[in-house]
């Protein structure tokens, strides 16, 4: 029995399953040892965006119309400002939980970029979305002592699950089609789903773009997750095989000091 399961149910989310598949050692350091992670600027922008859209769509479920755009923008700015007061990241040796790495960018400019993206989304897409549920937390027992959990950004009246992603670039179609996230959400809903990723992109030139990408998950996908993937993940956790899986993610990994994997310097000048 692993450390994580002695305390009760093992709780797995999509992001935990994803991290475990990418690098078990990173999962171990983050979720078992609870080593601190760095808060990146995109996470702060994304959380503020989610909070603002949650307020908008909750209002729309009650009143039938979107909130005034200025009010939604204020909710975004307030949420962003709350987190932008967190201490700044210096280096991995002095890292504590909730330090923000702005990546050398000006927080004020990032705040403006996020607001531009939000206002554009509110104008171009929100009016056409009819919310059925907003920020709905779901959980499901998927094996004895194992729970799958997830938070669905939005389910529309047309029965489409929507997930907003504030990103620097739109994912290639292969990543959209193979993502574990829609499969986890279909399992949580216990039915096939149509799933739309709403990519809100902000590039270094401060241009904002919005791209929608659809994928679907069937009953067979759900069965694969529940009968194959999750049981294998649980076996991996029970055996405590915390394999190091070096890849390009090591450069940004907040656990690379403890992991001991030496990130090679680039040979290019
Ligand atoms: S540095 Fe690389 S190998 Fe080590 S935990 Fe991080 S991602 Fe995994």
XYZ file of C-alpha atoms and ligand atoms in Angstrom:
277
model
C 0.000 0.000 0.000
C 1.465 3.385 -0.933
C 1.817 6.425 1.261
C -0.943 8.120 -0.749
C -3.460 5.305 -0.053
C -2.934 4.833 3.654
C -4.715 8.113 4.366
C -7.901 6.962 2.598
C -9.101 6.932 -0.976
C -6.550 7.546 -3.675
C -7.895 10.569 -5.549
C -6.835 10.921 -9.178
C -7.536 13.858 -11.457
C -6.799 14.185 -15.151
C -3.736 16.327 -14.439
C -2.376 13.779 -11.944
C -2.839 10.922 -14.421
C -1.211 13.049 -17.099
C 1.788 13.879 -14.903
C 2.177 10.261 -13.806
C 2.292 9.161 -17.446
C 4.803 11.867 -18.392
C 7.211 11.390 -15.486
C 6.433 9.200 -12.426
C 9.315 10.845 -10.533
C 7.739 14.260 -11.017
C 4.371 12.924 -9.823
C 6.088 11.450 -6.750
C 7.773 14.728 -5.847
C 4.667 16.806 -6.419
C 1.876 14.629 -5.020
C 3.555 12.272 -2.531
C 6.427 14.384 -1.162
C 4.405 17.567 -1.778
C 7.416 19.538 -2.957
C 6.484 23.087 -3.988
C 5.644 23.950 -7.564
C 6.226 27.263 -9.338
C 3.159 29.288 -10.272
C 3.558 30.409 -13.884
C 2.038 33.548 -15.364
C -0.291 31.527 -17.667
C -1.760 29.805 -14.598
C -2.563 33.149 -12.966
C -4.121 34.460 -16.157
C -6.045 31.210 -16.660
C -7.442 31.155 -13.126
C -8.581 34.775 -13.399
C -10.168 34.025 -16.797
C -12.010 31.021 -15.325
C -13.291 33.021 -12.356
C -14.616 35.746 -14.659
C -16.294 33.307 -17.042
C -17.793 31.387 -14.123
C -19.440 34.597 -12.901
C -20.679 35.367 -16.410
C -22.229 31.972 -17.066
C -23.713 31.604 -13.572
C -25.448 34.926 -14.174
C -26.606 33.731 -17.570
C -28.091 30.559 -16.089
C -30.197 32.696 -13.751
C -30.971 35.753 -15.852
C -30.722 34.384 -19.393
C -28.184 36.980 -20.532
C -24.445 37.496 -20.255
C -23.153 39.843 -17.585
C -22.070 43.310 -18.596
C -18.582 42.982 -20.110
C -17.134 45.671 -17.826
C -18.240 43.741 -14.755
C -16.742 40.515 -16.086
C -13.478 42.340 -16.849
C -13.401 43.716 -13.287
C -13.833 40.213 -11.856
C -10.897 39.134 -14.049
C -8.696 42.043 -12.930
C -9.514 41.515 -9.239
C -8.726 37.793 -9.480
C -5.464 38.527 -11.322
C -4.416 41.180 -8.797
C -5.081 38.889 -5.833
C -2.541 36.415 -7.155
C -0.049 38.864 -8.578
C 0.788 39.900 -4.990
C 2.296 36.463 -4.341
C 6.083 36.418 -3.772
C 8.282 36.189 -6.857
C 10.257 33.098 -7.793
C 14.037 33.504 -7.314
C 15.592 30.067 -7.723
C 14.828 26.414 -7.023
C 16.954 26.311 -3.872
C 14.768 28.906 -2.136
C 11.478 27.810 -3.719
C 8.428 27.700 -1.462
C 4.807 27.052 -2.420
C 3.015 29.755 -4.406
C 5.969 31.721 -5.759
C 5.237 33.297 -9.122
C 7.548 33.114 -12.110
C 6.536 35.869 -14.532
C 9.026 34.554 -17.094
C 10.666 37.959 -17.441
C 7.396 39.552 -18.583
C 5.705 42.580 -17.111
C 2.714 41.464 -14.964
C 0.798 44.630 -15.945
C 1.183 43.806 -19.635
C 0.139 40.186 -19.021
C -2.904 41.423 -17.116
C -3.851 43.610 -20.094
C -3.280 40.767 -22.566
C -5.536 38.495 -20.526
C -8.206 41.168 -20.347
C -8.084 41.696 -24.109
C -8.521 37.955 -24.595
C -11.420 37.888 -22.158
C -13.239 40.794 -23.803
C -12.836 39.252 -27.209
C -14.143 35.910 -25.966
C -17.096 37.637 -24.345
C -17.925 39.406 -27.592
C -17.314 36.638 -30.100
C -18.226 33.407 -28.302
C -20.009 33.812 -24.976
C -23.266 35.102 -26.557
C -23.591 31.839 -28.486
C -23.049 29.560 -25.486
C -26.050 28.419 -23.462
C -24.794 27.113 -20.097
C -26.287 23.998 -18.544
C -23.687 23.750 -15.773
C -20.661 25.842 -14.795
C -17.506 24.745 -12.924
C -19.181 21.482 -11.990
C -17.105 19.226 -9.732
C -17.585 15.528 -10.409
C -16.182 12.452 -8.751
C -16.588 8.764 -9.365
C -15.387 5.637 -7.629
C -13.397 3.864 -10.337
C -11.900 1.009 -8.285
C -11.952 -0.011 -4.610
C -10.295 2.888 -2.771
C -9.764 4.912 -5.954
C -11.709 8.014 -6.962
C -11.524 9.932 -10.229
C -12.293 13.643 -9.830
C -12.613 16.571 -12.214
C -13.974 20.073 -12.619
C -15.872 20.767 -15.852
C -15.553 24.397 -16.949
C -18.843 24.468 -18.828
C -21.467 22.097 -20.208
C -23.726 23.718 -22.791
C -27.414 23.157 -23.464
C -26.290 21.527 -26.728
C -24.565 18.956 -24.475
C -21.019 19.967 -25.383
C -18.348 19.977 -22.677
C -16.220 23.120 -23.003
C -12.749 23.642 -21.572
C -11.027 27.045 -21.836
C -7.284 27.096 -22.234
C -5.217 30.272 -22.144
C -2.134 29.274 -24.130
C 0.712 30.634 -26.239
C -0.209 28.463 -29.225
C -3.113 26.285 -30.348
C -2.494 22.598 -29.805
C -1.964 20.486 -32.918
C -4.956 18.335 -33.811
C -3.147 15.148 -32.755
C -2.838 16.473 -29.196
C -6.495 17.500 -29.133
C -7.623 14.085 -30.357
C -5.379 12.127 -27.967
C -5.776 14.221 -24.829
C -6.662 12.261 -21.718
C -8.762 15.147 -20.385
C -11.919 14.564 -22.486
C -11.678 10.830 -21.751
C -11.562 11.507 -17.993
C -14.544 13.854 -18.240
C -16.542 11.337 -20.303
C -15.819 8.738 -17.591
C -16.921 11.176 -14.895
C -20.168 11.867 -16.758
C -20.445 8.143 -17.551
C -21.404 8.799 -21.150
C -19.868 9.630 -24.531
C -19.131 13.345 -24.958
C -18.541 15.998 -27.526
C -15.720 18.103 -26.141
C -14.635 21.536 -27.322
C -11.294 23.024 -26.396
C -11.563 26.816 -26.543
C -7.991 27.987 -27.021
C -7.472 31.622 -26.143
C -4.017 32.449 -27.448
C -1.785 35.369 -26.568
C 1.493 35.607 -28.389
C 4.515 37.762 -27.508
C 3.289 40.527 -29.860
C 0.211 40.824 -27.636
C -2.114 39.624 -30.357
C -5.081 37.676 -29.079
C -6.707 34.826 -30.966
C -9.467 32.358 -30.219
C -9.644 28.903 -31.790
C -12.142 26.153 -31.133
C -11.172 22.503 -31.565
C -13.652 19.646 -31.193
C -13.037 16.057 -30.231
C -15.282 13.207 -29.114
C -15.022 10.355 -26.655
C -17.020 7.150 -26.979
C -18.063 4.427 -24.587
C -15.049 2.408 -25.818
C -12.730 5.256 -24.754
C -14.324 5.276 -21.302
C -13.920 1.500 -20.995
C -10.238 1.804 -21.953
C -9.671 4.431 -19.270
C -11.465 2.474 -16.541
C -10.353 -1.048 -17.473
C -6.818 -0.446 -18.736
C -5.300 2.948 -18.021
C -6.407 3.636 -14.452
C -5.713 0.069 -13.193
C -2.202 0.315 -14.679
C -1.673 3.737 -13.101
C -2.803 2.386 -9.718
C -0.432 -0.597 -10.030
C 2.404 1.800 -10.800
C 1.569 3.831 -7.695
C 1.247 0.749 -5.496
C 4.668 -0.455 -6.596
C 6.210 2.970 -5.964
C 8.220 2.798 -9.166
C 9.127 6.449 -9.488
C 10.876 6.245 -12.833
C 12.667 9.365 -14.037
C 11.515 10.143 -17.539
C 13.792 12.858 -18.953
C 12.358 14.978 -21.741
C 12.133 18.612 -22.777
C 9.900 19.176 -19.701
C 12.979 18.765 -17.419
C 14.099 22.294 -18.296
C 10.967 23.703 -16.627
C 10.555 21.031 -13.937
C 10.542 22.542 -10.415
C 11.751 19.198 -8.989
C 14.927 18.875 -11.018
C 17.258 19.604 -8.085
C 15.879 16.758 -5.959
C 15.419 14.445 -8.928
C 19.125 14.752 -9.671
C 18.680 14.508 -13.402
C 21.255 16.835 -14.905
C 19.793 19.099 -17.562
C 22.400 19.424 -20.297
C 23.389 22.888 -21.429
C 22.553 23.584 -25.070
C 25.505 23.067 -27.412
C 24.433 26.113 -29.428
C 26.021 29.453 -28.680
S 13.750 16.796 -13.934
Fe 12.844 15.574 -15.597
S 13.167 13.452 -14.996
Fe 13.396 14.709 -13.142
S 11.377 14.773 -12.154
Fe 11.537 16.555 -13.496
S 10.616 15.916 -15.445
Fe 11.095 14.065 -14.285
